Tab-separated table of C-alpha atoms in Angstrom:
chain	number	residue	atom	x	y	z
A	1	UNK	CA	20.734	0.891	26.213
A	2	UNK	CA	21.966	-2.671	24.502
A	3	UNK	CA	23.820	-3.231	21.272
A	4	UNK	CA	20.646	-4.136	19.171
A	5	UNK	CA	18.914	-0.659	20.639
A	6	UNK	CA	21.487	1.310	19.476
A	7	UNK	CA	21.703	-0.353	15.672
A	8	UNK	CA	18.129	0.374	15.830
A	9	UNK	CA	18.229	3.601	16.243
A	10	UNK	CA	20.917	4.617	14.180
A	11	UNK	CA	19.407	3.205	11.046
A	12	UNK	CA	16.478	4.948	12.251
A	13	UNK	CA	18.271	8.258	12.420
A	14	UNK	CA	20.095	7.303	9.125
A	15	UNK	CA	16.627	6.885	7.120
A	16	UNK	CA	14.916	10.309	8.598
A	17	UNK	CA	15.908	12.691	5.961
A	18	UNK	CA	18.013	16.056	8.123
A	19	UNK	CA	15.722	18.240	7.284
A	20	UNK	CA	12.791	16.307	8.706
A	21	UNK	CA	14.658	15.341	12.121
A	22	UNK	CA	13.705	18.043	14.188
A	23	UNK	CA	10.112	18.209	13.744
A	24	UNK	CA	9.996	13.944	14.306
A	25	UNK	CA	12.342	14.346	17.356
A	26	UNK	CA	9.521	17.507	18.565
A	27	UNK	CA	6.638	14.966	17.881
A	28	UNK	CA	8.257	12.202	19.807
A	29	UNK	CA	7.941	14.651	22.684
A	30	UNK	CA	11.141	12.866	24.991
A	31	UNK	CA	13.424	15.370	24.657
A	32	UNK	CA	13.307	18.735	26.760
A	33	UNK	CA	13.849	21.879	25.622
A	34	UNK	CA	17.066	22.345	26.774
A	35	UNK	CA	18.092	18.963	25.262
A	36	UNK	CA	16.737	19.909	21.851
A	37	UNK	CA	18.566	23.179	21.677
A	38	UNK	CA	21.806	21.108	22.602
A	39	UNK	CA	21.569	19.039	19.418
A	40	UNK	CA	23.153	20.525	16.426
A	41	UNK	CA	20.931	19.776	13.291
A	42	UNK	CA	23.300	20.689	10.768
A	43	UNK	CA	26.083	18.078	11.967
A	44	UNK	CA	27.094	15.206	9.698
A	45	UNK	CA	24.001	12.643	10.473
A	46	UNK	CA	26.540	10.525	12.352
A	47	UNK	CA	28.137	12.870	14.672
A	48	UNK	CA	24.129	14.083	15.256
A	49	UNK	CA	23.699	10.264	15.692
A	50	UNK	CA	25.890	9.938	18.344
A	51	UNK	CA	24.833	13.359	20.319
A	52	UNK	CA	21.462	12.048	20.101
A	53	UNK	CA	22.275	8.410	21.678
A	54	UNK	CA	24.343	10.306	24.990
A	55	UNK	CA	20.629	11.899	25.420
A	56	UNK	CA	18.978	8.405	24.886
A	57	UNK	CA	21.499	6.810	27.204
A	58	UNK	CA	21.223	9.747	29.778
A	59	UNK	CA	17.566	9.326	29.913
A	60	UNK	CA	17.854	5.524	30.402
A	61	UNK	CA	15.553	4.959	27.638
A	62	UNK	CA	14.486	1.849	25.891
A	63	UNK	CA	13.761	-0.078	22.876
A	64	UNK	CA	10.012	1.038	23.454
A	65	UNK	CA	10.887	4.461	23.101
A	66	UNK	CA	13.023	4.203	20.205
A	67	UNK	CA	10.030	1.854	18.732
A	68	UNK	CA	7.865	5.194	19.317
A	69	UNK	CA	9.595	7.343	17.344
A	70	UNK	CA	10.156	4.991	14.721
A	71	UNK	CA	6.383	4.615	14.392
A	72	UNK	CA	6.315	8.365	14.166
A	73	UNK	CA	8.195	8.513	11.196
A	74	UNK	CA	6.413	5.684	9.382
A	75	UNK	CA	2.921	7.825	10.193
A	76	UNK	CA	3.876	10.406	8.870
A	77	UNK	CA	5.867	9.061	5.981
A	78	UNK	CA	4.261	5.955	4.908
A	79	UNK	CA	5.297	5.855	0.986
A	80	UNK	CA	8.728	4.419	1.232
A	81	UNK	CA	7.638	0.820	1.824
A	82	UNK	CA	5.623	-1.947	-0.414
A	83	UNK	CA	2.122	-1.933	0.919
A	84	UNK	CA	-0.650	-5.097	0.743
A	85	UNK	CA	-4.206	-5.228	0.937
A	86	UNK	CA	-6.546	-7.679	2.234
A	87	UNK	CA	-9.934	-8.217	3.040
A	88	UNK	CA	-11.849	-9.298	6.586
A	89	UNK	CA	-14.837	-11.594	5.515
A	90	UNK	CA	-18.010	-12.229	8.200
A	91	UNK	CA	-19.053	-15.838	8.595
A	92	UNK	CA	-21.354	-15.587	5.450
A	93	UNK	CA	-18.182	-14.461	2.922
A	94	UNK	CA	-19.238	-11.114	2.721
A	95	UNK	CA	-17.163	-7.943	3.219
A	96	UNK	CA	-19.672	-5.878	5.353
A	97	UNK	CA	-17.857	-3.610	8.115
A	98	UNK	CA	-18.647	-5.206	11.677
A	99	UNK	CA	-18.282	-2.448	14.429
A	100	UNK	CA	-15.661	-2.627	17.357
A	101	UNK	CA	-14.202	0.548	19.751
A	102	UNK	CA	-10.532	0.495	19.856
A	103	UNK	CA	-10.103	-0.621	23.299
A	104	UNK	CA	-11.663	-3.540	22.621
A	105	UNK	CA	-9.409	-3.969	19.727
A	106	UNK	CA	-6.406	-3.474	21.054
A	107	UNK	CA	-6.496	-6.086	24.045
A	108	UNK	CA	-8.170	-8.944	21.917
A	109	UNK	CA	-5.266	-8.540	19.069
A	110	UNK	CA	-2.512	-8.600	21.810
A	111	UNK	CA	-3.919	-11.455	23.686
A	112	UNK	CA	-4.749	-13.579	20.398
A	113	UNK	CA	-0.686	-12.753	18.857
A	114	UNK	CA	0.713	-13.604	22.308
A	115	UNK	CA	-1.217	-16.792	22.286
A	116	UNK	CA	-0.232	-17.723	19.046
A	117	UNK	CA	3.739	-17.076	19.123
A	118	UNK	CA	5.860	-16.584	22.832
A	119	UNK	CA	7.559	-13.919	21.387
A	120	UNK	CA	6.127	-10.652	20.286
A	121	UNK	CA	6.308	-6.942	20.555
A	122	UNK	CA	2.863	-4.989	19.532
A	123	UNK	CA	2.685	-1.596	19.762
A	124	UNK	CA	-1.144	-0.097	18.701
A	125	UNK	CA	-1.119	3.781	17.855
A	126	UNK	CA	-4.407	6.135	16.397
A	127	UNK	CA	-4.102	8.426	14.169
A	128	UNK	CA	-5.978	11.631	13.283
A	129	UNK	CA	-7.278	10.088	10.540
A	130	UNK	CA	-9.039	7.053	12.437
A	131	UNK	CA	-6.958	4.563	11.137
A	132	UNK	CA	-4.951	2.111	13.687
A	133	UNK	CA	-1.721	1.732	13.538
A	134	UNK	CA	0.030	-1.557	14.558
A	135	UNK	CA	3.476	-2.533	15.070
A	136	UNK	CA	4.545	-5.718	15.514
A	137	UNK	CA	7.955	-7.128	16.449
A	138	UNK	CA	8.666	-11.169	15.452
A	139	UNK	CA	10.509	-13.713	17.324
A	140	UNK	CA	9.506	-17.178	17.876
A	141	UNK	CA	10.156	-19.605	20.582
A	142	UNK	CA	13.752	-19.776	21.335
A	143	UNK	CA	14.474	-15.732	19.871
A	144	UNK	CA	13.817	-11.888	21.267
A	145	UNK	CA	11.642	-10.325	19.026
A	146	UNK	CA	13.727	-8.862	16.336
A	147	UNK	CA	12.769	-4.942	15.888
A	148	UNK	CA	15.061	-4.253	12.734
A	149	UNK	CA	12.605	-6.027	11.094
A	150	UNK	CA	8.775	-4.521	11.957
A	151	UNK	CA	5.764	-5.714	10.124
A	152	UNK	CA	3.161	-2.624	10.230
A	153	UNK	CA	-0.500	-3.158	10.229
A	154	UNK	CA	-3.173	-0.356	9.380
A	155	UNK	CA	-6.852	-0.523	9.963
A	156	UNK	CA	-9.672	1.444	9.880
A	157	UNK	CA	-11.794	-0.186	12.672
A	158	UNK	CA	-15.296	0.720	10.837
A	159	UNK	CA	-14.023	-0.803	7.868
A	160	UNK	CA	-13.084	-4.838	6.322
A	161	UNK	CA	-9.990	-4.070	4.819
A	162	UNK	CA	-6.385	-4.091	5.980
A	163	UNK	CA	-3.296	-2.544	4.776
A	164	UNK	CA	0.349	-4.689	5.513
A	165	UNK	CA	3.881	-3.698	4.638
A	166	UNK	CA	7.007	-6.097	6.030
A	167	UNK	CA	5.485	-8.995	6.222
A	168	UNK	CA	6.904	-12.786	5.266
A	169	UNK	CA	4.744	-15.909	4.371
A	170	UNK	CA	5.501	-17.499	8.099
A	171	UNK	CA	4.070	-14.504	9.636
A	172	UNK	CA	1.085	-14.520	6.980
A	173	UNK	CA	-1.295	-16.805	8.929
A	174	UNK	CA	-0.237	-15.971	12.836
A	175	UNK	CA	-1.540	-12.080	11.744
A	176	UNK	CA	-4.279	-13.514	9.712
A	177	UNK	CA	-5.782	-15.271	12.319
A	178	UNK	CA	-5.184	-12.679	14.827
A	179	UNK	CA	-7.019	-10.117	12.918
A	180	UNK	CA	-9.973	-11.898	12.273
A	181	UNK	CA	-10.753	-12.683	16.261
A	182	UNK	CA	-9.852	-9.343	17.250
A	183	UNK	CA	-12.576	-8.079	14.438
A	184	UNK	CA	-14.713	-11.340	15.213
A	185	UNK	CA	-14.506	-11.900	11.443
A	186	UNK	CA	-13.869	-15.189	10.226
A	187	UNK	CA	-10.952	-15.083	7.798
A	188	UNK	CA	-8.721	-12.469	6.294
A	189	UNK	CA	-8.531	-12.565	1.960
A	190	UNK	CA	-5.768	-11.215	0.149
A	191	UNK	CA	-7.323	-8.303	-1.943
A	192	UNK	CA	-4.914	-7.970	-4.869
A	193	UNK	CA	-3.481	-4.845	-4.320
A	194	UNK	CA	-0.582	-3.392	-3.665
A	195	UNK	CA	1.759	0.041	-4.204
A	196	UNK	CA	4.317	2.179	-2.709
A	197	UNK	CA	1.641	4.931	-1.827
A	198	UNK	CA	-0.880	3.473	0.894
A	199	UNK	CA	-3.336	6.368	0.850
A	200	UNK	CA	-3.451	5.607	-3.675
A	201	UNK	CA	-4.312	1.558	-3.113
A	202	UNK	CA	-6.532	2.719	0.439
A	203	UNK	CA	-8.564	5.203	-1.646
A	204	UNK	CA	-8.753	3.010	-4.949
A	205	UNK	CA	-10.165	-0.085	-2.314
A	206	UNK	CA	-12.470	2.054	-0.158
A	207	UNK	CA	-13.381	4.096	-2.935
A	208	UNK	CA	-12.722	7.157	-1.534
A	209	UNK	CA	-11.380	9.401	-5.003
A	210	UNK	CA	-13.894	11.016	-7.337
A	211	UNK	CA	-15.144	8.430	-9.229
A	212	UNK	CA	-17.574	10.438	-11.906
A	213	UNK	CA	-18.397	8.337	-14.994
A	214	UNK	CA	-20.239	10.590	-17.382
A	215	UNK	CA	-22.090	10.000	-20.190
A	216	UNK	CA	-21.515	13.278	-22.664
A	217	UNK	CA	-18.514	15.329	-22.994
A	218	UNK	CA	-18.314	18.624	-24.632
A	219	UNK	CA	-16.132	18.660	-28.299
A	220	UNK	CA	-12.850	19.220	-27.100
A	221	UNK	CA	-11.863	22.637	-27.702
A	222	UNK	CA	-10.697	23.761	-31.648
A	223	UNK	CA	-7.154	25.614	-31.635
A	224	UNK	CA	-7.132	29.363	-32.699
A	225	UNK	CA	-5.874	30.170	-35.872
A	226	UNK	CA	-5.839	27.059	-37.722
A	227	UNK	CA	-5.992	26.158	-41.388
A	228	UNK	CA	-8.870	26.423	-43.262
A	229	UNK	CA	-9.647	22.573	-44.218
A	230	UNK	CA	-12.423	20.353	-44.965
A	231	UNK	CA	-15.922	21.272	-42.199
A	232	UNK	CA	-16.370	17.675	-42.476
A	233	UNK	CA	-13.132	15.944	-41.781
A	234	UNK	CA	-13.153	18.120	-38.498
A	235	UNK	CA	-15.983	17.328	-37.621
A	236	UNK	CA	-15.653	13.592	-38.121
A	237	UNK	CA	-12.236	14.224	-36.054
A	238	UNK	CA	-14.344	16.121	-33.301
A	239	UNK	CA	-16.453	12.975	-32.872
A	240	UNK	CA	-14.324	10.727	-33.165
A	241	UNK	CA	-11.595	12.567	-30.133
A	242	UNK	CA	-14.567	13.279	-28.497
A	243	UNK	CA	-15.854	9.483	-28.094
A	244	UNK	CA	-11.917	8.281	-27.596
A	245	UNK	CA	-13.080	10.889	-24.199
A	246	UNK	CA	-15.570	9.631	-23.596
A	247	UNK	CA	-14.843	6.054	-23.477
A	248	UNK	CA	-11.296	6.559	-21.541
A	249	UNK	CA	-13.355	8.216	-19.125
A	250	UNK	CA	-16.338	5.727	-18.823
A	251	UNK	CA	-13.306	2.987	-18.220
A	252	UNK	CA	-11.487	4.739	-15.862
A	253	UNK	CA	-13.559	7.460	-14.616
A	254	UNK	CA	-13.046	11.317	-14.403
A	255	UNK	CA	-11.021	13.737	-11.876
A	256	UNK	CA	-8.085	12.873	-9.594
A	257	UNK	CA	-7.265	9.257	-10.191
A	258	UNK	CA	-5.598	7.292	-6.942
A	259	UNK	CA	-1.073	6.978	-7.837
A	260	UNK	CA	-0.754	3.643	-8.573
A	261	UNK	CA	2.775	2.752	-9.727
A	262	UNK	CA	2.180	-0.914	-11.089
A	263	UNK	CA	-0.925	-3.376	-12.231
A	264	UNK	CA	0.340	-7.275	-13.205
A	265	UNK	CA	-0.773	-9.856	-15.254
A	266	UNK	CA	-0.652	-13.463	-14.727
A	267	UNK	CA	-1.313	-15.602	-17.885
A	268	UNK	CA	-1.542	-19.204	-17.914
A	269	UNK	CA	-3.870	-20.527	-20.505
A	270	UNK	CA	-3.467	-23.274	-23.105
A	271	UNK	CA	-1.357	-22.441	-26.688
A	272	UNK	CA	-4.038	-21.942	-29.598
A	273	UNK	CA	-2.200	-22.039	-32.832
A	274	UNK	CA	-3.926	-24.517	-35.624
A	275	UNK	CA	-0.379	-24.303	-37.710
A	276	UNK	CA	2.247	-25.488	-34.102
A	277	UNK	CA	0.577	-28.392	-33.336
A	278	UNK	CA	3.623	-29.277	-31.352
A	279	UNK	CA	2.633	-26.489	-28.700
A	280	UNK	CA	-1.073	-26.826	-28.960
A	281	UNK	CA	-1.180	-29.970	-27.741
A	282	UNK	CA	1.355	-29.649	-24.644
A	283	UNK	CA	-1.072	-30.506	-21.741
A	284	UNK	CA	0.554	-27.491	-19.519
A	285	UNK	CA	-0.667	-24.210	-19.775
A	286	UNK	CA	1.544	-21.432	-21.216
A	287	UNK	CA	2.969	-19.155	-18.565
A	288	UNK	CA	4.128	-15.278	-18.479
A	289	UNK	CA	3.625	-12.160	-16.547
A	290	UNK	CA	3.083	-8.587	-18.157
A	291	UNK	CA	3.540	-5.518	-15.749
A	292	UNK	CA	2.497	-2.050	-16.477
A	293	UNK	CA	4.120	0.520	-14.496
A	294	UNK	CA	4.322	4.567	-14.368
A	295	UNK	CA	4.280	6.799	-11.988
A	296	UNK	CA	0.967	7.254	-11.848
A	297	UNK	CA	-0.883	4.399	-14.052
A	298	UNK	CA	-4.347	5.077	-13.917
A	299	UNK	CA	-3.706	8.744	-15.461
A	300	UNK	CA	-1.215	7.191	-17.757
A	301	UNK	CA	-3.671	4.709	-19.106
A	302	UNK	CA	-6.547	7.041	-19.028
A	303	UNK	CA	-4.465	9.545	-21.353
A	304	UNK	CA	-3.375	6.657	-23.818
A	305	UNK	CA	-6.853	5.820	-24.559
A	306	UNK	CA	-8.417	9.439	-24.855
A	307	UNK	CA	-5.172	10.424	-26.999
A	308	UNK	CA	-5.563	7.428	-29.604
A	309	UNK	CA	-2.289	5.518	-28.388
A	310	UNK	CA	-4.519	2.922	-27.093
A	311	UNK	CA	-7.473	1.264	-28.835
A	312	UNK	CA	-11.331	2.156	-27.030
A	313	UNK	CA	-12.991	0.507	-25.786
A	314	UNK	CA	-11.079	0.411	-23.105
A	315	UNK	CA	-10.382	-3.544	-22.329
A	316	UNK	CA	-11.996	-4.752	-18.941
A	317	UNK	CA	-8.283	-6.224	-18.561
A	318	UNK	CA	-7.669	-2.289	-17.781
A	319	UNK	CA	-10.827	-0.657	-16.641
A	320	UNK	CA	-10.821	-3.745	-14.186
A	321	UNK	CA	-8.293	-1.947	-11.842
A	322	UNK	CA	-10.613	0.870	-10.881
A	323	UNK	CA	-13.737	-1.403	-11.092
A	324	UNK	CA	-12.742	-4.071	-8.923
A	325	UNK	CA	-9.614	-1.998	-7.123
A	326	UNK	CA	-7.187	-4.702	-7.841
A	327	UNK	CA	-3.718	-4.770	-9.500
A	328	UNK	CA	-2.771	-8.050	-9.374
A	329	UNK	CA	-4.853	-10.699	-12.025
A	330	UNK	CA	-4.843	-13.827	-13.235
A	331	UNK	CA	-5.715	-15.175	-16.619
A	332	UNK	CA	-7.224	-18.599	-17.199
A	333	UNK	CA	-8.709	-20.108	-20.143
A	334	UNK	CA	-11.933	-19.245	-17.970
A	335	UNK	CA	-10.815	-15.527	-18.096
A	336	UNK	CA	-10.264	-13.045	-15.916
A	337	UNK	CA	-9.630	-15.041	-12.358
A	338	UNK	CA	-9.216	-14.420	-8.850
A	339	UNK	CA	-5.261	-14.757	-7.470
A	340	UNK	CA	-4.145	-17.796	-5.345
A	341	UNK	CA	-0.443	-16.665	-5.002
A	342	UNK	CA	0.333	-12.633	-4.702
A	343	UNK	CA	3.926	-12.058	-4.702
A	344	UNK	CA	4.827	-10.545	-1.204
A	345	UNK	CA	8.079	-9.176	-1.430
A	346	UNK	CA	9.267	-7.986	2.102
A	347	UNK	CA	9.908	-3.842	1.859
């Protein structure tokens, strides 16, 4: 086992929290029995570290087994990393799902990434949950690919969307293009959306939560024992709660909302001010970013509006995250536009 093996998988043992290491290492499925029982789970990681590399070394395994428990880990644990979707268009722009088997998947994205760059490690993994999992390894023409530094690909084969984490702007149009002729699509579009939690921005894309918009809610419930006040102030507070619940609801929908953590902003439109004409005539656009963020934003905004805190209407600025399952906009003086330029900060 070389130097770079070994760094590998100690910052692979190092990021498996201890009480998830033995049920990984039983997945993984390399050790015996015998082996198992020899490793002491409740050691100090790096003495466990060590222990496990003598069985690694003993067994004369590889990078590519190391890789396989790594992948493992990430299957099973896939909300520690930044996550990006895009979208596989057919030759007429749309978004339709084009049908492929995974065999046939598998050897056309190998051979197209090989073509494209000398040096490249792909590793292709199902899951129970029909979604492929791809790993991929970058070099380049002079370099070994460099596995400290994965890019992981998921895709559900009956479906035009992809999900990314890991991946730079050089990398961008090599897996691009490799996608789309393994898919026999003919281009891959960024989609707008990203988040820590890939099943929260895979459901809110594909649509997959409980999206129930209704048009009548019940009064919301009167407290017991209150003070006797004026019939028609509460009812004119009934209605009015009960249409700030209705609305919040018609803009975001009802039941379990996906966990989004963040929705951005982009404004660049022209300064409007008839009293600075200073910065009203300035040819260049005016410039900022707003970010929302919560643990769970789509509950956080749906509860601001149905509490008051926010006005209702909700503002298609807002209700466009669920409607067009995007977190990432762009406002122009034409209003509310598609993105050229995503961040894509490597997680």
């Amino acid at each position: 086992m070389d130097d770079s093996t070994k760094r590998l998988l100690q910052r692979l043992i190092r990021g498996i929290p201890t009480q998830m290491l033995k049920t990984t290492l039983g997945k993984w499925g390399r050790l015996t029995m015998e082996q198992q029982h020899s490793l002491d789970f409740k050691q100090p990681k790096w003495v466990f570290t060590e222990n496990l590399l003598a069985l690694c070394e003993e067994n004369g395994w590889a990078v590519k087994h190391i890789t396989e428990l790594e992948m493992i880990y990430v299957i099973d644990n896939p909300n520690q990393r930044m996550w990006h979707a895009f979208q596989l268009l057919d030759p007429g722009g749309k978004y339709d799902a084009l049908s492929i088997e995974l065999t046939q998947f598998k050897e056309q994205f190998k051979t197209h990434l090989t073509k494209l760059i000398r040096h490249v490690s792909i590793k292709i993994k199902k899951h129970t949950d029909e979604a492929v999992w791809i790993r991929i390894a970058w070099g380049d023409s002079f370099s070994q690919p460099n596995h400290l530094k994965p890019t992981y690909v998921v895709h559900h084969l009956q479906t035009p969307y992809v999900f990314v984490t890991g991946m730079n702007s050089a990398q961008k149009p090599l897996l691009s293009q490799a996608l789309a002729l393994a898919t026999r699509y003919s281009a891959v579009k960024d989609a707008n959306l990203s988040g820590r939690k890939l099943t929260a921005i895979r459901d809110l894309l594909m649509r997959q939560y409980q999206q129930v918009f209704p048009t009548k809610y019940p009064s919301p419930l009167t407290e017991k024992n209150q003070i006797a006040s004026n019939p028609h102030i509460e009812r004119e507070q009934a209605e009015t709660a009960e249409n700030r619940l209705q609305m919040a609801c018609e803009g975001f929908g009802d039941g379990m909302l996906p966990q989004l953590q963040t929705a951005v902003y982009k404004l660049e439109t022209k300064f409007r001010d008839v009293t600075n004409k200073t910065m009203t005539e300035r040819e260049e656009p005016i410039r900022c970013v707003v970010k929302f963020a919560s643990t769970n934003l789509l509950e956080s905004l749906r509860q601001c509006a149905s509490s008051g805190i926010a006005s209702t209407p909700v503002t298609p600025l807002l209700s466009s995250i669920t409607q067009k399952g995007r977190n990432y906009f762009v406002i122009t003086d034409n209003g509310l536009g598609p993105s050229s330029q995503t961040p894509r900060p490597r997680k």
